[in-house]
mmCIF file of N, CA, C and O in Angstrom:
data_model
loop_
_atom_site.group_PDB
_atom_site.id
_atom_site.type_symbol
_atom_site.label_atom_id
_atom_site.label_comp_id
_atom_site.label_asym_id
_atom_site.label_seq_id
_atom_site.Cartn_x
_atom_site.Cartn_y
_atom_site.Cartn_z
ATOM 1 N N UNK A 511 160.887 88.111 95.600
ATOM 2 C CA UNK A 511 159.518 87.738 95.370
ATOM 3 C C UNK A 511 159.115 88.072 93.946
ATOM 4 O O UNK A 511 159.150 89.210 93.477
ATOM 5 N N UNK A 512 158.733 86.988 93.306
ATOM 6 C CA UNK A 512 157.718 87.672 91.921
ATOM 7 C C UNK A 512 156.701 87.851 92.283
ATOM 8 O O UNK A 512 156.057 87.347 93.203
ATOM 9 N N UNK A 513 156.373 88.976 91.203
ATOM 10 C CA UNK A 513 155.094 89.712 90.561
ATOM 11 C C UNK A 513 153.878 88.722 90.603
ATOM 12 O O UNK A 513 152.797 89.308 90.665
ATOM 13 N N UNK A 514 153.820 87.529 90.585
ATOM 14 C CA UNK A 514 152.748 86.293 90.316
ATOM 15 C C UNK A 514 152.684 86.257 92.206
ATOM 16 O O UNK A 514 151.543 86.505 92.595
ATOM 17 N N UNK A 515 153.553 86.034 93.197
ATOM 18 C CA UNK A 515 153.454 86.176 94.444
ATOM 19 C C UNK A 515 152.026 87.288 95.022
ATOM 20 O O UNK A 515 151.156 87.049 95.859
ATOM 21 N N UNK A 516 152.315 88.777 94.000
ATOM 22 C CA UNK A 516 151.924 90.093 94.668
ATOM 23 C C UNK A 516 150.386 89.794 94.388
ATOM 24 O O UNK A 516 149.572 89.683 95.304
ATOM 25 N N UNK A 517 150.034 89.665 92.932
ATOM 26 C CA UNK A 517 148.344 89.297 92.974
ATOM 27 C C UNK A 517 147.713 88.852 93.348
ATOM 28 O O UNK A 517 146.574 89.298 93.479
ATOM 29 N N UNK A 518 148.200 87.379 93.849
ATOM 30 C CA UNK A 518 146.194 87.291 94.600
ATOM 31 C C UNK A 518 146.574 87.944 96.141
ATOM 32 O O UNK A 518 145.671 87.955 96.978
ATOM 33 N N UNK A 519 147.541 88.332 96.399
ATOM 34 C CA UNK A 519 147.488 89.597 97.653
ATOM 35 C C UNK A 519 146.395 90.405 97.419
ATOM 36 O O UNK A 519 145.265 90.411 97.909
ATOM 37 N N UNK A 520 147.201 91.427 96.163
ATOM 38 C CA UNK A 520 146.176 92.264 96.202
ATOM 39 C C UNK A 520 144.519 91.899 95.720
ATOM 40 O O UNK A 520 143.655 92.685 96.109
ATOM 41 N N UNK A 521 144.269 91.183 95.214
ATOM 42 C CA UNK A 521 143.451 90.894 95.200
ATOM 43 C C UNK A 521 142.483 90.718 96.249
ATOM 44 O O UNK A 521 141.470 91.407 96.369
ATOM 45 N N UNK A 522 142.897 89.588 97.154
ATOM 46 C CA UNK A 522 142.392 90.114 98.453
ATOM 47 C C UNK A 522 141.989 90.741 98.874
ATOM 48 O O UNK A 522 140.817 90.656 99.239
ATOM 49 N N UNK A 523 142.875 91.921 99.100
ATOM 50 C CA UNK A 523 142.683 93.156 100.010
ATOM 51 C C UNK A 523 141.372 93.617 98.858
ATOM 52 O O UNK A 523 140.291 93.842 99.402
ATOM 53 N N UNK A 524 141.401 93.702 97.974
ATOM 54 C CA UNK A 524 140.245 93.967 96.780
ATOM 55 C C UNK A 524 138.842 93.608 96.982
ATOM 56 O O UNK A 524 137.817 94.250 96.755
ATOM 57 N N UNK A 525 139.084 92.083 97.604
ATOM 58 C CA UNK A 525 137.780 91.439 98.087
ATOM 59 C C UNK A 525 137.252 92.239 99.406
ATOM 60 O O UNK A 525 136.104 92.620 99.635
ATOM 61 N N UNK A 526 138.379 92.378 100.175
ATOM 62 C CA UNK A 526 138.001 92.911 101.489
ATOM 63 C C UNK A 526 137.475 94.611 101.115
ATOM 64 O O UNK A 526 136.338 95.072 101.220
ATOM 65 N N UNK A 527 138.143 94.978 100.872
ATOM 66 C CA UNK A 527 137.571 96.715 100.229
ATOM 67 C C UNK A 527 136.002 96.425 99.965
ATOM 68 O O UNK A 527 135.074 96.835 100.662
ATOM 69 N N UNK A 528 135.912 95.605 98.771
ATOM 70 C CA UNK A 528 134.402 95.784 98.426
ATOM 71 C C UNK A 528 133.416 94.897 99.658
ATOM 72 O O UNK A 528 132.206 95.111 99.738
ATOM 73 N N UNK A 529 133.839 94.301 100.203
ATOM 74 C CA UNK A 529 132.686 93.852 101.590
ATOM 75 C C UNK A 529 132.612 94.862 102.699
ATOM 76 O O UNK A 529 131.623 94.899 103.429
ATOM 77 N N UNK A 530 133.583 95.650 102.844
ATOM 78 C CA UNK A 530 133.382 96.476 103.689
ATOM 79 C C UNK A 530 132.707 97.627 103.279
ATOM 80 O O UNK A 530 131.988 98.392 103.921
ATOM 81 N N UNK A 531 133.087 97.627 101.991
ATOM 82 C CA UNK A 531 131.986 98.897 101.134
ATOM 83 C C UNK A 531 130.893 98.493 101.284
ATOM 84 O O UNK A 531 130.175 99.469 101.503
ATOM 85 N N UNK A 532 130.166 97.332 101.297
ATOM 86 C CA UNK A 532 128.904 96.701 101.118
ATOM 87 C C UNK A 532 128.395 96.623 102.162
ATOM 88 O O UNK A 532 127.192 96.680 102.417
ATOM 89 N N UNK A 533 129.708 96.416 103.210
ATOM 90 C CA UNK A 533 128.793 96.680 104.497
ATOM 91 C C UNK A 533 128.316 98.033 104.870
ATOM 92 O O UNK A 533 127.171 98.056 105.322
ATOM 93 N N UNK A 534 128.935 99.160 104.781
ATOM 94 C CA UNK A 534 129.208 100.236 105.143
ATOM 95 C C UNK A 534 127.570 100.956 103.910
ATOM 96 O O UNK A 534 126.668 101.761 104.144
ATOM 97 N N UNK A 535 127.868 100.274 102.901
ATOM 98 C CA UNK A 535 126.405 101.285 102.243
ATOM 99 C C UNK A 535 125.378 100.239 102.854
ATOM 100 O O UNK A 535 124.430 100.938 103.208
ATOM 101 N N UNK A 536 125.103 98.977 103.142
ATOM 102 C CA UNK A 536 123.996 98.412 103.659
ATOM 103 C C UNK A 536 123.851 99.860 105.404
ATOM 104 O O UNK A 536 122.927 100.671 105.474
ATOM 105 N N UNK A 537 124.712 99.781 106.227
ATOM 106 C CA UNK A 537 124.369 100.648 107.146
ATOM 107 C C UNK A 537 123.917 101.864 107.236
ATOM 108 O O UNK A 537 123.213 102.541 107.986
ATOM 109 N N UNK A 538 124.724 101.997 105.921
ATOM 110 C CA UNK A 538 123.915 103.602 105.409
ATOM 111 C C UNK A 538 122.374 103.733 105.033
ATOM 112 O O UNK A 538 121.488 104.550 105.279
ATOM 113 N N UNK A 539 122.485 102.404 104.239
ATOM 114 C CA UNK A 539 120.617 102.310 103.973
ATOM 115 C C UNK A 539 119.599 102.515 105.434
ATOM 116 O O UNK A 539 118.649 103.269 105.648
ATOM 117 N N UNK A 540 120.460 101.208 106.516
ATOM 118 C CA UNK A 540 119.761 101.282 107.700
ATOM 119 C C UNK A 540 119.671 102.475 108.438
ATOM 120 O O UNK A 540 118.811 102.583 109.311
ATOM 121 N N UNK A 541 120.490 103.415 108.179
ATOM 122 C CA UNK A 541 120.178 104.497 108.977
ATOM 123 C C UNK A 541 119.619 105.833 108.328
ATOM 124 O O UNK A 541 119.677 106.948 108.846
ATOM 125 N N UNK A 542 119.183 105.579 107.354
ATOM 126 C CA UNK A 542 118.087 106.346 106.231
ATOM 127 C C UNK A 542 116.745 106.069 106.356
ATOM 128 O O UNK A 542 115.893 106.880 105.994
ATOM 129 N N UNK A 543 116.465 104.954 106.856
ATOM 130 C CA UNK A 543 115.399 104.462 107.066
ATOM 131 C C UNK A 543 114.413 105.169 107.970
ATOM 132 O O UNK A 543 115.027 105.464 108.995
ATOM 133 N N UNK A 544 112.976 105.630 108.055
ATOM 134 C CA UNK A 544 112.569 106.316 108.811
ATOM 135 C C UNK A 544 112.140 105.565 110.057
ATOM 136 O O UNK A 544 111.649 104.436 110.066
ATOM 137 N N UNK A 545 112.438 106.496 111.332
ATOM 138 C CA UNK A 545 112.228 105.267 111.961
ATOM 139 C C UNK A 545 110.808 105.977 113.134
ATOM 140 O O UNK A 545 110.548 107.180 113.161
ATOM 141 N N UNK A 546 110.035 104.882 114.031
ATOM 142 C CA UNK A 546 109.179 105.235 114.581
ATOM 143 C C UNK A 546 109.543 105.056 116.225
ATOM 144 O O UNK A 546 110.329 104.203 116.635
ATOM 145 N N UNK A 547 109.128 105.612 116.725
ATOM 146 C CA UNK A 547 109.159 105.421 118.324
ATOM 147 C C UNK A 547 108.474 104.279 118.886
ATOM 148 O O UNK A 547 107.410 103.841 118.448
ATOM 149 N N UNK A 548 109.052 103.856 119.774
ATOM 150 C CA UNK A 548 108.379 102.161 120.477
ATOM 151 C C UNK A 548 106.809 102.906 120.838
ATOM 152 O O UNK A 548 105.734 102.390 120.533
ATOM 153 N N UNK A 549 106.963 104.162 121.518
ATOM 154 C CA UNK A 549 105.820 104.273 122.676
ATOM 155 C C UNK A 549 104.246 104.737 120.820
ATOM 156 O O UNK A 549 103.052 104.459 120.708
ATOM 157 N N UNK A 550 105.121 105.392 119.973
ATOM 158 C CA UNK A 550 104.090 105.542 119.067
ATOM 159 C C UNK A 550 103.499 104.465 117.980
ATOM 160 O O UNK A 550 102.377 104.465 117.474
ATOM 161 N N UNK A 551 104.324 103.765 117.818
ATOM 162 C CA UNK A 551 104.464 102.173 117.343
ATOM 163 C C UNK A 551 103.246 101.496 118.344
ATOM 164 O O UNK A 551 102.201 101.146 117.795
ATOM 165 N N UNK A 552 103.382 101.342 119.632
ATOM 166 C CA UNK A 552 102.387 100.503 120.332
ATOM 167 C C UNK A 552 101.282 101.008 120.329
ATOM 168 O O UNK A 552 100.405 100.224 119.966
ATOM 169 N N UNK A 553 100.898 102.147 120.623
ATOM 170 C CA UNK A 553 99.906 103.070 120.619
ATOM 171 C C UNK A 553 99.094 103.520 119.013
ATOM 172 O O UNK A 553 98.043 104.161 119.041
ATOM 173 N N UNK A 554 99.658 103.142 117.836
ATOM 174 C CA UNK A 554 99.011 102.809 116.779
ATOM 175 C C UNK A 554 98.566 101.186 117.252
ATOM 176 O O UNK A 554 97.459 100.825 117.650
ATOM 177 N N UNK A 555 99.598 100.489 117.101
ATOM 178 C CA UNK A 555 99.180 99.072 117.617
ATOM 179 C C UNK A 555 97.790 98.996 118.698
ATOM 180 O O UNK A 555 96.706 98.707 118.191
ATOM 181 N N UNK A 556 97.828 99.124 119.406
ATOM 182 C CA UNK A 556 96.499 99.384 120.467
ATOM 183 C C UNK A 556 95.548 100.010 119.538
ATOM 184 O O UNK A 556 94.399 99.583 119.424
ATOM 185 N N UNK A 557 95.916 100.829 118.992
ATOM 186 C CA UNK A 557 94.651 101.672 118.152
ATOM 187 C C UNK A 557 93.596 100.318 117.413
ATOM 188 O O UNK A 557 92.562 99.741 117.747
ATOM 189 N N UNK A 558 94.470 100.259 116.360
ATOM 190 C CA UNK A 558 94.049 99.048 115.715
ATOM 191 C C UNK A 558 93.599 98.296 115.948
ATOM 192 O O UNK A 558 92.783 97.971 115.086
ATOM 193 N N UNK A 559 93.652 97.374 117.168
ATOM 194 C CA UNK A 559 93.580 96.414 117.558
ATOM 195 C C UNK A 559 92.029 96.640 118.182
ATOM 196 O O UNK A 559 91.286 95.661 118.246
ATOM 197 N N UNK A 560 91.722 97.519 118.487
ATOM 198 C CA UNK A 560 90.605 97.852 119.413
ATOM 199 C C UNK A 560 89.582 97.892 118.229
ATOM 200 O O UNK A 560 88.597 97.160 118.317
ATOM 201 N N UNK A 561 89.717 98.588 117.270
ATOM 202 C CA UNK A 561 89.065 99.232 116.194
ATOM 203 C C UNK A 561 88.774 98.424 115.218
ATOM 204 O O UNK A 561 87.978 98.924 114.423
ATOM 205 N N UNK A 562 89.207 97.068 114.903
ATOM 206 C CA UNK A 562 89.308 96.265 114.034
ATOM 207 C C UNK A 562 88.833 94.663 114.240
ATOM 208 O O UNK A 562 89.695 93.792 114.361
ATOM 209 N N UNK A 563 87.953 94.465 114.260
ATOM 210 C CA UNK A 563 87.229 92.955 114.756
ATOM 211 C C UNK A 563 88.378 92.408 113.764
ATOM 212 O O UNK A 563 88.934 92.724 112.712
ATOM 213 N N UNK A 564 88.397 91.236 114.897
ATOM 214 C CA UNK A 564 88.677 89.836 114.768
ATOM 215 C C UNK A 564 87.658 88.814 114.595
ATOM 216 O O UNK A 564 86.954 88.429 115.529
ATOM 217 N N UNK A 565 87.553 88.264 113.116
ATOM 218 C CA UNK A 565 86.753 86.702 113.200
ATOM 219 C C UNK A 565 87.843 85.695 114.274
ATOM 220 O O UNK A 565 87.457 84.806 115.033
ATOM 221 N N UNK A 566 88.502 85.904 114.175
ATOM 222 C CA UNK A 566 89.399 84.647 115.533
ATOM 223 C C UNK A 566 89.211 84.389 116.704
ATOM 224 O O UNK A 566 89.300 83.353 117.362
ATOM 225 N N UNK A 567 88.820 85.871 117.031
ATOM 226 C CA UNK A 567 88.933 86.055 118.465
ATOM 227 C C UNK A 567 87.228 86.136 119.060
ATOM 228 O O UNK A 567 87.168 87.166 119.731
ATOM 229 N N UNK A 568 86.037 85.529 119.055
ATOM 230 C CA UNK A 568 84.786 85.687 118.746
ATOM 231 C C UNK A 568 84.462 86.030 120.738
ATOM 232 O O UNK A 568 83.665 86.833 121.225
ATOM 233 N N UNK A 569 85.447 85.050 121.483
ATOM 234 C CA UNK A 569 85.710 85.286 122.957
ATOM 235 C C UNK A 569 85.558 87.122 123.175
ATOM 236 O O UNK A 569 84.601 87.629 123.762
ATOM 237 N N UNK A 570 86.156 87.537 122.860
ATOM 238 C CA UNK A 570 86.372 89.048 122.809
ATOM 239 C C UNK A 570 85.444 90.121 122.189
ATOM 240 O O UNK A 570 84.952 90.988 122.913
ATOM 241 N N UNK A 571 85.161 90.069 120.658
ATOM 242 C CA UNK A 571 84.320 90.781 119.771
ATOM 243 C C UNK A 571 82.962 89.961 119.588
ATOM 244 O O UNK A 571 82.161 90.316 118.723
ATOM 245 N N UNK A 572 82.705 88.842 120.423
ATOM 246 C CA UNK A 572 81.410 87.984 120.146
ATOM 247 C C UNK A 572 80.983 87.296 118.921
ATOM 248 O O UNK A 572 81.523 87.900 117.994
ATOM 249 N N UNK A 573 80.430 86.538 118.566
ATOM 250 C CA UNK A 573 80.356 85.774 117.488
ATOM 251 C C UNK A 573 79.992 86.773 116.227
ATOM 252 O O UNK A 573 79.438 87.848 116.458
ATOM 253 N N UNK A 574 80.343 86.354 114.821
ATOM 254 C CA UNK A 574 80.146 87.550 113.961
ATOM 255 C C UNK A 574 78.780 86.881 113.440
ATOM 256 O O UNK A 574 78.456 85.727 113.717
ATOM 257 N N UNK A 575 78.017 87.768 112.642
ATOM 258 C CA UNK A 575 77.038 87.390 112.010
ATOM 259 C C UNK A 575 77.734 87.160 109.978
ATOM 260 O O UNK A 575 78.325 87.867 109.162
ATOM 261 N N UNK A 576 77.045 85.453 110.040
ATOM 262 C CA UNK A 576 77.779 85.031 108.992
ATOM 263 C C UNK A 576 78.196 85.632 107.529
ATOM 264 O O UNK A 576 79.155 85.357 106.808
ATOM 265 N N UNK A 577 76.806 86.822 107.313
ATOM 266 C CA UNK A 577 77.393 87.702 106.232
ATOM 267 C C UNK A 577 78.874 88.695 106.425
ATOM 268 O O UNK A 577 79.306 89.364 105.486
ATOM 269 N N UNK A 578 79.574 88.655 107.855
ATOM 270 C CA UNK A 578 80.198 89.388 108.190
ATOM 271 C C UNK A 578 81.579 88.647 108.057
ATOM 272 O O UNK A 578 82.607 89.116 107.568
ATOM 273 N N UNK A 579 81.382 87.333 108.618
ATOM 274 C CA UNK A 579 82.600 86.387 108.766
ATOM 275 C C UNK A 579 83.148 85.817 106.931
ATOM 276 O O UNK A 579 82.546 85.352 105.963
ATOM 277 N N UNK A 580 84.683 86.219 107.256
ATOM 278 C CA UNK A 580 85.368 85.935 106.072
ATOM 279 C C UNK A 580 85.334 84.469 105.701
ATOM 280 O O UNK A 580 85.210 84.036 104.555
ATOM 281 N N UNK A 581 85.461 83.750 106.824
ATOM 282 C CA UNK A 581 86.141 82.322 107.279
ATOM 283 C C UNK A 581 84.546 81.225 106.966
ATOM 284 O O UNK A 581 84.626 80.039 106.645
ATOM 285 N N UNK A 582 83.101 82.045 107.173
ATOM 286 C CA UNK A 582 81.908 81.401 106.375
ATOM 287 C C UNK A 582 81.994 80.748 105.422
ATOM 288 O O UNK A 582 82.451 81.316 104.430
ATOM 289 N N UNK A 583 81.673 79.560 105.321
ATOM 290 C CA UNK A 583 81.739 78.824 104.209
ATOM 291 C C UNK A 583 79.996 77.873 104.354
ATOM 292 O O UNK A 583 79.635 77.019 105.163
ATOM 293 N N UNK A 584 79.415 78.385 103.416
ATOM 294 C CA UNK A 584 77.952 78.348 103.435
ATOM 295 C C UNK A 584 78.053 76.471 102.983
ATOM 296 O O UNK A 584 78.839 76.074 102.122
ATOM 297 N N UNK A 585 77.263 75.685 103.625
ATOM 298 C CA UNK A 585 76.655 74.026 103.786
ATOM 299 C C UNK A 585 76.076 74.409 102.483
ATOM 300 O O UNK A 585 75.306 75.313 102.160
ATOM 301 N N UNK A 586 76.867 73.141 101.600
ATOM 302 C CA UNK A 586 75.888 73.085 100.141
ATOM 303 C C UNK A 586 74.626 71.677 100.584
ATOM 304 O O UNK A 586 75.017 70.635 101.109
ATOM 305 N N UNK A 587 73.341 71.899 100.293
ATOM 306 C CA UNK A 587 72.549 71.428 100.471
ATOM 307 C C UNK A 587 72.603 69.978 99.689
ATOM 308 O O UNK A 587 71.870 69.149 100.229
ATOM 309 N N UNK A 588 73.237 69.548 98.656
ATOM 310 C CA UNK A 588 73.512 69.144 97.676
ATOM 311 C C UNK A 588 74.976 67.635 98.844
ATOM 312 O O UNK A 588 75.378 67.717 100.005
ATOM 313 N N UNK A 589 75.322 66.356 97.566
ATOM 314 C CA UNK A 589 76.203 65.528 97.975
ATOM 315 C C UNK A 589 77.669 66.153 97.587
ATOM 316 O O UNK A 589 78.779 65.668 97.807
ATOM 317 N N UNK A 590 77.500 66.752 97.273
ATOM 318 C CA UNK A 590 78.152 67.438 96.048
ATOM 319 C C UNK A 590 79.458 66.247 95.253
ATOM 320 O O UNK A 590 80.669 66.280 95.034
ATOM 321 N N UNK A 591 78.323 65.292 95.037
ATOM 322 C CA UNK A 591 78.570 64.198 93.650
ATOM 323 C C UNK A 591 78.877 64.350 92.791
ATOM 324 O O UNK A 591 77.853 64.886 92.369
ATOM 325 N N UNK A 592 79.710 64.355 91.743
ATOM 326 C CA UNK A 592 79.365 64.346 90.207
ATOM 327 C C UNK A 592 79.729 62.955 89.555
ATOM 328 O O UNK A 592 80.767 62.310 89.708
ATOM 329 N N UNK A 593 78.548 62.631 88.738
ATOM 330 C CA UNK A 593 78.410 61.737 88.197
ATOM 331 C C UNK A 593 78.356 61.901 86.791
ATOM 332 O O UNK A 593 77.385 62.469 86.291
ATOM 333 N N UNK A 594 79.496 61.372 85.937
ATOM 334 C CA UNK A 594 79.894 61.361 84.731
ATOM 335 C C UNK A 594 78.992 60.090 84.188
ATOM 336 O O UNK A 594 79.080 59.727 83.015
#
């Protein structure tokens, strides 16, 4: 066998080394990550949810009063024409 045979072997195996490195520090990241509990996760979730009007949901929190609503978009009295 020549020497021109052995390189893109190793090479290969070169490619494979560094994806598995890449995989192996991506998992490392994932398990650095801080993580939260389902039951404390929902229970902020619920928090929020209670505590925080919805303009969407008006069924639930009742209609907002329009200085309140984001989604207000005040009727211009006007055609709103412009004439050049």
């Amino acid at each position: 066998m020549s020497m021109s045979n052995r390189q893109p072997k190793q090479s290969m195996s070169e490619l494979k080394l560094r994806r598995v490195t890449e995989h192996i520090q991506r998992l490392r990241d994932d398990l650095a990550r801080p993580r939260v509990r389902v039951s404390e996760a929902s229970m902020s979730l619920i928090r929020y949810t209670r505590s925080t009007k919805d303009p969407l949901l008006p069924t639930v929190w009742g209609p907002l009063p329009k200085n309140e609503d984001p989604f207000y978009q005040p009727q211009n009295t006007g055609c709103g024409c412009i004439v050049a």
